[in-house]
Short mmCIF file of C-alpha atoms and ligand atoms in Angstrom, two decimals:
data_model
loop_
_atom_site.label_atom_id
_atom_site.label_comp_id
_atom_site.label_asym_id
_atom_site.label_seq_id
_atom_site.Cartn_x
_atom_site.Cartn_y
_atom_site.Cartn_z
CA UNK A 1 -59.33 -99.06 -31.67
CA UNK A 2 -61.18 -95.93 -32.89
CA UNK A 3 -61.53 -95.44 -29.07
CA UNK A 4 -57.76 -95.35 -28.38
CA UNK A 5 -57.65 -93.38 -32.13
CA UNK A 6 -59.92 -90.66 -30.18
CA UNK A 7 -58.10 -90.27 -26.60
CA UNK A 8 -54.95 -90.17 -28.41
CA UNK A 9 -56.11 -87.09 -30.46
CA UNK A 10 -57.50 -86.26 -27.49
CA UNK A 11 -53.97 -86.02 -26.04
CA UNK A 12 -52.12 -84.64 -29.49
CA UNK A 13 -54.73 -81.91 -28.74
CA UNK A 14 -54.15 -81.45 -25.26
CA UNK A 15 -50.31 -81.02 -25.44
CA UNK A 16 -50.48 -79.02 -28.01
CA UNK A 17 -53.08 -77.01 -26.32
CA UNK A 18 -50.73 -76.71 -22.89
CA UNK A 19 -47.52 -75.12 -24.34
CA UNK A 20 -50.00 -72.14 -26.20
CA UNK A 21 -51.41 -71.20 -22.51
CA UNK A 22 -47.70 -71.04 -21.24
CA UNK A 23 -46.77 -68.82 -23.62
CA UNK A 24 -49.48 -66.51 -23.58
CA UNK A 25 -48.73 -66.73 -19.61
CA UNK A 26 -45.50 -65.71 -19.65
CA UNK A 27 -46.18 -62.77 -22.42
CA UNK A 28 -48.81 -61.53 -20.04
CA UNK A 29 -46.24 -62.02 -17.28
CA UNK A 30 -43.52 -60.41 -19.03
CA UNK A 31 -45.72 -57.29 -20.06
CA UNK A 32 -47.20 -57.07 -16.93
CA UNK A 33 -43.50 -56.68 -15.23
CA UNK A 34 -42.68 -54.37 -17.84
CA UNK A 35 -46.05 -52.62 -17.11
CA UNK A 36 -44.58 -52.22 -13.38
CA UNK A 37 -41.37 -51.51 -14.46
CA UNK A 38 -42.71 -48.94 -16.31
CA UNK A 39 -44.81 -47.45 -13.76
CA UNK A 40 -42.14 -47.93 -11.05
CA UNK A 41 -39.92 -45.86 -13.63
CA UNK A 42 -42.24 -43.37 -14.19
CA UNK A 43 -43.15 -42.44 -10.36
CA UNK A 44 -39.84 -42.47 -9.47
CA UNK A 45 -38.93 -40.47 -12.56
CA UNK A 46 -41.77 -38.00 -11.00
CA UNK A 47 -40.83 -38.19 -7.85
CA UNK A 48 -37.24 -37.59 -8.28
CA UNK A 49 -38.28 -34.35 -10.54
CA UNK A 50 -41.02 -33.16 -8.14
CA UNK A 51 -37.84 -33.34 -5.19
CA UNK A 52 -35.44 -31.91 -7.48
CA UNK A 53 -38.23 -28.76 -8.28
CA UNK A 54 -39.02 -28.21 -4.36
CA UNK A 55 -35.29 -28.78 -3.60
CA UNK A 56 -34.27 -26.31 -6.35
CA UNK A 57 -37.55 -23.71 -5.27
CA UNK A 58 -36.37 -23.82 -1.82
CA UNK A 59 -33.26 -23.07 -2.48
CA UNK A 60 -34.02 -20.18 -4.64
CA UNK A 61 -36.78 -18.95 -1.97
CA UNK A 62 -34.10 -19.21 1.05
CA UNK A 63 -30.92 -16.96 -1.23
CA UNK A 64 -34.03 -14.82 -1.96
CA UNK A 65 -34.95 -14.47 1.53
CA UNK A 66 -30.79 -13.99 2.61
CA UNK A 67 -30.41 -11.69 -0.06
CA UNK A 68 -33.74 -9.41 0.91
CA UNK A 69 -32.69 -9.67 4.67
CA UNK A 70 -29.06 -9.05 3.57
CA UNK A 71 -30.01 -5.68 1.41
CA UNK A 72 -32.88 -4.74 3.18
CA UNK A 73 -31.81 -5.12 7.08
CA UNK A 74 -27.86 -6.24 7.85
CA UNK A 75 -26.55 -3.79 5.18
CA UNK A 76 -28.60 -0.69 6.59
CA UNK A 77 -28.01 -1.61 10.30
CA UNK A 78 -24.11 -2.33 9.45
CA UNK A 79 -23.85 1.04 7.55
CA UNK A 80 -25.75 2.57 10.80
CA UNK A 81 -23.46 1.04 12.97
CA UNK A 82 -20.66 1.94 10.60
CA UNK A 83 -21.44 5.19 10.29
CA UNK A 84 -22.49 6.19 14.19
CA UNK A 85 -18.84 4.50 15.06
CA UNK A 86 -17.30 6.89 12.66
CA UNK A 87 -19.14 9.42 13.91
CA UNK A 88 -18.17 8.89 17.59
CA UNK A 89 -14.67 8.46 17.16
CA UNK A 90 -14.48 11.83 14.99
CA UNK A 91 -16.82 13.41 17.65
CA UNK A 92 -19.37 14.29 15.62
CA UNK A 93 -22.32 13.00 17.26
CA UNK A 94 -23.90 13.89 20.32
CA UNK A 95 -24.07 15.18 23.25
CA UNK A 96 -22.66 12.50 25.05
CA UNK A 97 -19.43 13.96 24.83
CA UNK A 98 -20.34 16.73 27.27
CA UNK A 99 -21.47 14.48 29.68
CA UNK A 100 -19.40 13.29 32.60
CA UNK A 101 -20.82 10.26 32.64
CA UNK A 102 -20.06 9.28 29.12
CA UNK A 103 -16.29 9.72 29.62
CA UNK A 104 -16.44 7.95 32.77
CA UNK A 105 -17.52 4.92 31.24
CA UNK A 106 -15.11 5.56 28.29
CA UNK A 107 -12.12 6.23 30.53
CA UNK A 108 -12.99 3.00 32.63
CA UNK A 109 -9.94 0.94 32.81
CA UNK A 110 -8.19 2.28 30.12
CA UNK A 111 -4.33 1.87 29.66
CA UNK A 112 -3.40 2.76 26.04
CA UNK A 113 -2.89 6.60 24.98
CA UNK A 114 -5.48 7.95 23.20
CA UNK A 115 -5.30 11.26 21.02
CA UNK A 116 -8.55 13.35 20.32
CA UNK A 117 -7.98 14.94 16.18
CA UNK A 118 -3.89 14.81 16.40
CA UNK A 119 -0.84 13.29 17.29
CA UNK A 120 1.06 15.16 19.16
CA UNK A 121 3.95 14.99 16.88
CA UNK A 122 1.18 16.58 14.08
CA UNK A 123 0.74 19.56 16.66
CA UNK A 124 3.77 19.83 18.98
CA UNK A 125 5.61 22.22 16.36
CA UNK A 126 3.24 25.01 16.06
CA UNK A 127 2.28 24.79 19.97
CA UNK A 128 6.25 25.34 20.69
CA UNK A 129 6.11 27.97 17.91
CA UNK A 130 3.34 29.65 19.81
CA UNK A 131 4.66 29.06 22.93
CA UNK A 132 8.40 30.25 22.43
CA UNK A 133 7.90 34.14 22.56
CA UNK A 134 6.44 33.60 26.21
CA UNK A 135 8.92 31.27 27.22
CA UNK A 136 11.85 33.68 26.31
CA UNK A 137 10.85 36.13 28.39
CA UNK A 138 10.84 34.18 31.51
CA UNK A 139 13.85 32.25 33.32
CA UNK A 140 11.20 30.14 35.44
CA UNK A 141 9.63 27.08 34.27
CA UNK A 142 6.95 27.50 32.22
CA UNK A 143 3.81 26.94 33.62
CA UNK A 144 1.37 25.10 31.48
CA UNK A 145 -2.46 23.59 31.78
CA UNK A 146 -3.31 20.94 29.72
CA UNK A 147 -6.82 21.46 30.40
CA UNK A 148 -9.23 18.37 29.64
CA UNK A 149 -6.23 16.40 29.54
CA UNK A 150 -8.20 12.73 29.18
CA UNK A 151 -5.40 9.89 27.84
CA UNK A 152 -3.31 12.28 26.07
CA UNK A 153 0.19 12.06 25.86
CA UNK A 154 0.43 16.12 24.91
CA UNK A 155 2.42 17.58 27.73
CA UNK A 156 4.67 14.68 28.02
CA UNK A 157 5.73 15.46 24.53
CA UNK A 158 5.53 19.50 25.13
CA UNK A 159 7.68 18.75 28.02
CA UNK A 160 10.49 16.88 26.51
CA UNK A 161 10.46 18.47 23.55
CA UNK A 162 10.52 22.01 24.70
CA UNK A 163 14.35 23.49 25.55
CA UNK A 164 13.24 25.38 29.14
CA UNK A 165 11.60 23.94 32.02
CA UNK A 166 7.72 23.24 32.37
CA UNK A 167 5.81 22.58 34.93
CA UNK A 168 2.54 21.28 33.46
CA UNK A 169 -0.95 20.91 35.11
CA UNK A 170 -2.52 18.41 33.49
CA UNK A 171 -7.06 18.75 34.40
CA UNK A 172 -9.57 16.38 34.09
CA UNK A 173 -13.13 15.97 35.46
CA UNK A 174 -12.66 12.04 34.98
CA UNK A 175 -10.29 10.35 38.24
CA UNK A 176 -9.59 7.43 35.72
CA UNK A 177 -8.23 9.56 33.29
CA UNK A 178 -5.44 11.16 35.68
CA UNK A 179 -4.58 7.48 37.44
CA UNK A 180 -4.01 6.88 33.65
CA UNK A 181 -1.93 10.09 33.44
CA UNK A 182 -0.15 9.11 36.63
CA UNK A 183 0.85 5.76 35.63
CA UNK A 184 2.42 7.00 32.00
CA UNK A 185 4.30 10.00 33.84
CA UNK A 186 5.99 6.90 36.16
CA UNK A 187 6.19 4.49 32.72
CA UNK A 188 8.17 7.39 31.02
CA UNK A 189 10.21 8.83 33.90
CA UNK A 190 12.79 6.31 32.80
CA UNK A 191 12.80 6.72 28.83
CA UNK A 192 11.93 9.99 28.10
CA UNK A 193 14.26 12.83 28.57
CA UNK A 194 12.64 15.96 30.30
CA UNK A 195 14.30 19.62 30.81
CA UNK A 196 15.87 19.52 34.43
CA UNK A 197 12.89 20.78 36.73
CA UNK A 198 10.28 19.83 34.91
CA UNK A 199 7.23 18.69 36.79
CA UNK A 200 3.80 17.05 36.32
CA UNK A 201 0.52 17.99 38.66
CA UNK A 202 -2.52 16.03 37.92
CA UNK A 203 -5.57 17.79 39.41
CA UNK A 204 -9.54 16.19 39.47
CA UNK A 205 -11.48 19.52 38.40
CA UNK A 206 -14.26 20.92 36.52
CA UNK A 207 -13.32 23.80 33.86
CA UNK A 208 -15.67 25.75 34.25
CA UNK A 209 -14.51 26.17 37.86
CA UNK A 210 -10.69 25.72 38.64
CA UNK A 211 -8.76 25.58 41.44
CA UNK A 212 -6.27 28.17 40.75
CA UNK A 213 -5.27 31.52 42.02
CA UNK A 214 -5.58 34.29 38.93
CA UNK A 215 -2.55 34.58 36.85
CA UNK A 216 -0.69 31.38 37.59
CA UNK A 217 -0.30 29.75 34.03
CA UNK A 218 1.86 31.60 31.17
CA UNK A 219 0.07 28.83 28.41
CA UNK A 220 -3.17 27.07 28.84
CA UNK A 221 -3.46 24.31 26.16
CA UNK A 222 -7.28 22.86 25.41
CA UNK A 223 -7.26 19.86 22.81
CA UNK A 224 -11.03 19.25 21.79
CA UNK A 225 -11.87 19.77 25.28
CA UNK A 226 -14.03 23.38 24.56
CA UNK A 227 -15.26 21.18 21.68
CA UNK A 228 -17.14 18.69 24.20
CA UNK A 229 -18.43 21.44 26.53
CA UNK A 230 -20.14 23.04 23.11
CA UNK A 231 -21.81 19.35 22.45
CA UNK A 232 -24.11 19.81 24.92
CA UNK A 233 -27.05 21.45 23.33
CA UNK A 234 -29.04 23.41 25.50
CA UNK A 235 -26.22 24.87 28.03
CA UNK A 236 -23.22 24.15 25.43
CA UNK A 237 -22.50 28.07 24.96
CA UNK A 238 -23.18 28.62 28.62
CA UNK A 239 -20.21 26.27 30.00
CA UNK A 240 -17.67 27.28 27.09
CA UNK A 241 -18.41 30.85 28.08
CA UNK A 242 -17.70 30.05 31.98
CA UNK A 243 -14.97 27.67 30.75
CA UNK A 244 -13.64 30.52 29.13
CA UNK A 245 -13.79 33.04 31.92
CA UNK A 246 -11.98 30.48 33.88
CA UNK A 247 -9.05 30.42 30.94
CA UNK A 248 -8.68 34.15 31.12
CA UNK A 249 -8.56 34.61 34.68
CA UNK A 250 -5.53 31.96 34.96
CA UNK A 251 -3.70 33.24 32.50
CA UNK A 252 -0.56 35.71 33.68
CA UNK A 253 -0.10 39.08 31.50
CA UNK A 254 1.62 37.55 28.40
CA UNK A 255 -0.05 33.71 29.04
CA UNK A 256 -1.64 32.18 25.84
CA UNK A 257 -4.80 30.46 25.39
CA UNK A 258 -4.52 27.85 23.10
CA UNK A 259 -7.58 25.88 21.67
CA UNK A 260 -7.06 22.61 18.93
CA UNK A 261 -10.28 22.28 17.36
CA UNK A 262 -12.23 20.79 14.03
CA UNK A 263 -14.27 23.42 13.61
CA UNK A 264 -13.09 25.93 11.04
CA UNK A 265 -12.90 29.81 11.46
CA UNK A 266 -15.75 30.89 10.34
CA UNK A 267 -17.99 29.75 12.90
CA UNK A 268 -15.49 29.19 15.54
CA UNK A 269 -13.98 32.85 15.75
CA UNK A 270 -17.34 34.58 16.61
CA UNK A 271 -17.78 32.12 18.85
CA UNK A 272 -14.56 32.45 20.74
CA UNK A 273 -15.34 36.51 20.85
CA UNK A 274 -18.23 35.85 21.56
CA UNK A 275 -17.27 33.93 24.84
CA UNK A 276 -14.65 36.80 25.56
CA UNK A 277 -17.25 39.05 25.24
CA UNK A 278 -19.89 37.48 27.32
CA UNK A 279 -16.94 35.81 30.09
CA UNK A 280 -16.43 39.51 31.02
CA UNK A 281 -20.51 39.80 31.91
CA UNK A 282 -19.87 36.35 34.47
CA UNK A 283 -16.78 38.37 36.34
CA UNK A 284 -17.51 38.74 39.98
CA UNK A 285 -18.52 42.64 40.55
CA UNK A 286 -15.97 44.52 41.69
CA UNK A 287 -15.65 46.19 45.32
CA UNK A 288 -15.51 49.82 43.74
CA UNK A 289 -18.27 48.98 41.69
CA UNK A 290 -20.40 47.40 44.33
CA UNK A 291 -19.54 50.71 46.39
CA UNK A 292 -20.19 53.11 43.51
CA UNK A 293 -23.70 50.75 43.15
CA UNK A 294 -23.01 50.56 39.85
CA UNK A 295 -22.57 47.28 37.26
CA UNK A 296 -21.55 50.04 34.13
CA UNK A 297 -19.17 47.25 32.86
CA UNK A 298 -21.93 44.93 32.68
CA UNK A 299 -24.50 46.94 31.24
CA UNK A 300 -22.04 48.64 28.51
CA UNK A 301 -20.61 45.23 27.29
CA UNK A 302 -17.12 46.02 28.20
CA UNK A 303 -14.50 44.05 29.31
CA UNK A 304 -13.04 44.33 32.75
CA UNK A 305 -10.03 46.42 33.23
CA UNK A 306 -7.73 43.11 34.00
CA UNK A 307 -8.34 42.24 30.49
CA UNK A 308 -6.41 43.27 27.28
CA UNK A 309 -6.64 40.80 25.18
CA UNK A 310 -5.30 40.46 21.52
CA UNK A 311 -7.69 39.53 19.19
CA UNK A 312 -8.30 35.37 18.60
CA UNK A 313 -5.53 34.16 15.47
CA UNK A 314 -5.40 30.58 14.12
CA UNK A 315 -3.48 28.52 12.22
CA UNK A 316 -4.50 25.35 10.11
CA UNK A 317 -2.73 21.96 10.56
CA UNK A 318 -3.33 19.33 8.47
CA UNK A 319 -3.18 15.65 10.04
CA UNK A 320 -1.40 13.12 8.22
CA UNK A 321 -4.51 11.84 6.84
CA UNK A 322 -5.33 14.56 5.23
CA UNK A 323 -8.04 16.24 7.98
CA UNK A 324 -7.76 19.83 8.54
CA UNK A 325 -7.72 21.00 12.33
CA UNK A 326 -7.34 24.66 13.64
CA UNK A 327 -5.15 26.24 16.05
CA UNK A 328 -6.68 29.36 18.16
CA UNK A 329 -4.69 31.25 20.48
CA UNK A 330 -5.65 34.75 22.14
CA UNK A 331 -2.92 36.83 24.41
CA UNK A 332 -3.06 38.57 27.74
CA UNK A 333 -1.73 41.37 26.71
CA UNK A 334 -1.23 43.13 29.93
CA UNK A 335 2.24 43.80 30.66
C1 LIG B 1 -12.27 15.54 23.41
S1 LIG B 1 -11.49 14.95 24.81
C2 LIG B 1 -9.84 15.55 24.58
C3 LIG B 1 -8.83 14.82 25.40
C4 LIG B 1 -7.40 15.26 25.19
N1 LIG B 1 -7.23 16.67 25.35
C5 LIG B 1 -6.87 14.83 23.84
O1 LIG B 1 -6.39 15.68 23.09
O2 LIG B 1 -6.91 13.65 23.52
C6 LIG B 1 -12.15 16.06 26.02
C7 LIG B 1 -11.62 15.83 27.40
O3 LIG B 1 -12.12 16.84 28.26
C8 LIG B 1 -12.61 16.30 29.43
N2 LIG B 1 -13.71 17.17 29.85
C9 LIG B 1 -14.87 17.39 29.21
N3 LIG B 1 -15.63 18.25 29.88
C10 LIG B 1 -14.92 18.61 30.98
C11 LIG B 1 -15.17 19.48 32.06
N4 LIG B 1 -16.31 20.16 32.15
N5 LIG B 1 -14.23 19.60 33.01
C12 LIG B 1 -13.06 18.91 32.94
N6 LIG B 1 -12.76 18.08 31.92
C13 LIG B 1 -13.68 17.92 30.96
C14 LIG B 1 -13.05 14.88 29.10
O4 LIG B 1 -13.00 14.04 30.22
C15 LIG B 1 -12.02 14.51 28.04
O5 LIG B 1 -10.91 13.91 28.61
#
C-alpha cells in the first residue's frame, strides 16, 4: 500500500516534472530562433548597408572620375579641336594653305561651291564699281582673271551681273578645282543669264608663273589667293612678290589689280608696295640694258619704264556677319 502510495508520488512527481522541461525547451528554442533571427537581421542589415556604401562610393568615385576626365581632357581637346576648325575655315592657321598639296586633298571630289571670306553677292557691287571705268572705255569684252579661282562661283556672278561682255580666265594650280569649275559653267549655262559673248577659260597654272602674253587682261581679280601664297613662312613674301610681278605684267595700260583680303591696311599696304617695289627687281633685264652692261634699274630701286602704276587704294566691306574684309586695287596707268 505505502509501496503503491510511493510510485504514485513517484509519478505525480514525474508528470509534473515533464511539462517544466518542455517549457523551458521551447523558451530556449524560441530565444534561440529569435537569437538567429536576430543575427540573420543584423548581417543582412550590415550587409545590405556595407553594399549600399560601396554601391553609393563607386558611384561617386566613377562621376568623379567622368567629371575629372570630362574637365580635364574632352573639354580641352574639344575646345582644341573647336578652335583649330575655326581657325582653318577662317584661314588663320598655317601654312598648309600655301601648299599644293593641302588643297589637293581639300579640292578632292568636291561638288558644292565654296566661298573663301565673301559671298559674292557681299563683294560683286564694289568689284563692278571698280571695274566699270575700265569697261567703258572699251567696246570688247572685258577680259578678266580670276586668279586662284578654287570652288568659287565669283566670275559666274561678275559675268552675269556685269552689262558688257567678259571673257573670264578663271586659274588654279589644283586640276580638281577647274573640273569643278567646268562642271558649274555647264550646270549654269541653262539658268543663268550671261551678256551675249561672254566666255569662260579654265587654265591649270601656277601664279607665280602664267601662261599669258603681257597685257592681255584689263581686270585681274585675286580672292584670298595672295593671302595663301603669304602663309607660307619662310618663302611667303618671295612668291607674293613673283605672284605679283606676274599680275603687273598681264595687266593692259588701264587693267586693275584687284586683291579681297582679311588683312587690314596697315600691314597689308606696305606689303603690297612693297611687292611693287621689289616685282620690278625680278623683271627680266632688258636688251638695252644688257647692251649698255648696265642693271641701273635694279641697283637704284626703280621701277621699269612699262610701269606707271597708281598708288594701292582699298575699300572695306563688311560681310553679313559682321567680319570686315578689304578691297585693294592698283592701276596701270599707262595710256
Ligand atoms: C583662299 S583660296 C581662294 C579661292 C577662291 N578665290 C575663293 O574666293 O573662294 C586660294 C586659292 O588659290 C589657289 N592657289 C594657292 N596658291 C596657288 C598658286 N601658287 N597658284 C595657283 N593657285 C593657287 C588654291 O588652290 C585656292 O583655290
Amino acid at each position: 500500500m505505502r509501496n503503491r502510495k510511493i510510485r504514485k508520488e513517484k509519478e505525480r512527481e514525474k508528470n509534473t516534472v515533464v511539462p517544466a522541461s518542455a517549457a523551458v525547451l521551447a523558451v530556449v528554442a524560441a530565444a534561440s530562433t529569435a537569437a538567429v533571427v536576430v543575427a540573420v537581421t543584423v548581417v543582412v542589415a550590415v550587409t545590405v548597408v556595407v553594399v549600399v556604401v560601396v554601391v553609393v562610393v563607386a558611384v561617386a568615385v566613377v562621376v568623379a572620375v567622368v567629371v575629372v576626365v570630362v574637365h580635364v581632357v574632352v573639354t580641352p581637346l574639344k575646345a582644341a579641336a573647336w578652335k583649330s576648325e575655326w581657325m582653318e575655315y577662317n584661314g588663320f592657321h598655317d601654312e598648309k594653305l600655301s601648299k599644293l598639296s593641302y588643297w589637293k586633298k581639300r579640292y578632292k571630289d568636291k561638288n558644292k561651291v565654296f566661298e573663301w571670306f565673301l559671298d559674292p553677292d557681299e563683294i560683286l557691287e564694289p568689284l563692278l564699281n571698280n571695274i566699270g571705268p575700265i569697261a567703258g572705255k572699251t567696246s570688247m569684252p572685258l577680259q578678266c582673271l580670276d586668279i586662284g579661282c578654287g570652288l568659287s562661283d565669283l566670275s559666274l556672278h561678275l559675268m552675269t551681273q556685269s552689262d558688257q561682255p567678259m571673257s573670264v580666265t578663271l586659274v588654279d594650280f589644283v586640276p580638281d578645282a577647274l573640273q569643278f569649275q567646268l562642271r558649274r559653267i555647264i550646270e549654269c549655262q541653262q539658268e543663268m543669264q550671261v551678256a551675249p559673248g561672254s566666255i569662260q577659260h579654265l587654265v591649270c597654272a601656277d601664279t607665280i608663273h602664267l601662261p599669258f602674253r603681257d597685257g592681255s587682261f584689263d581686270v585681274v581679280v585675286d580672292k584670298g589667293t595672295m593671302d595663301a601664297l603669304l602663309k607660307d613662312k619662310i618663302h611667303g613674301h618671295f612668291k607674293a612678290t613673283l605672284m605679283t610681278s606676274e599680275v603687273l605684267r598681264l595687266l593692259a595700260p588701264g587693267g586693275r589689280y584687284l586683291q579681297v583680303s582679311d588683312e587690314d591696311p596697315d600691314s597689308r599696304l606696305l606689303l603690297l608696295e612693297r611687292f611693287i617695289l621689289k616685282s620690278s627687281f625680278s623683271q627680266p633685264i632688258k636688251e638695252e640694258n644688257k647692251q649698255n652692261n648696265s642693271d641701273e634699274r635694279n641697283c637704284q630701286g626703280q621701277l621699269p619704264k612699262n610701269y606707271n602704276l597708281s598708288s594701292w587704294k582699298f575699300k572695306t566691306i563688311t560681310s553679313k556677319s559682321g567680319s570686315e574684309y578689304f578691297l585693294y586695287w592698283v592701276e596701270n596707268l599707262q595710256l
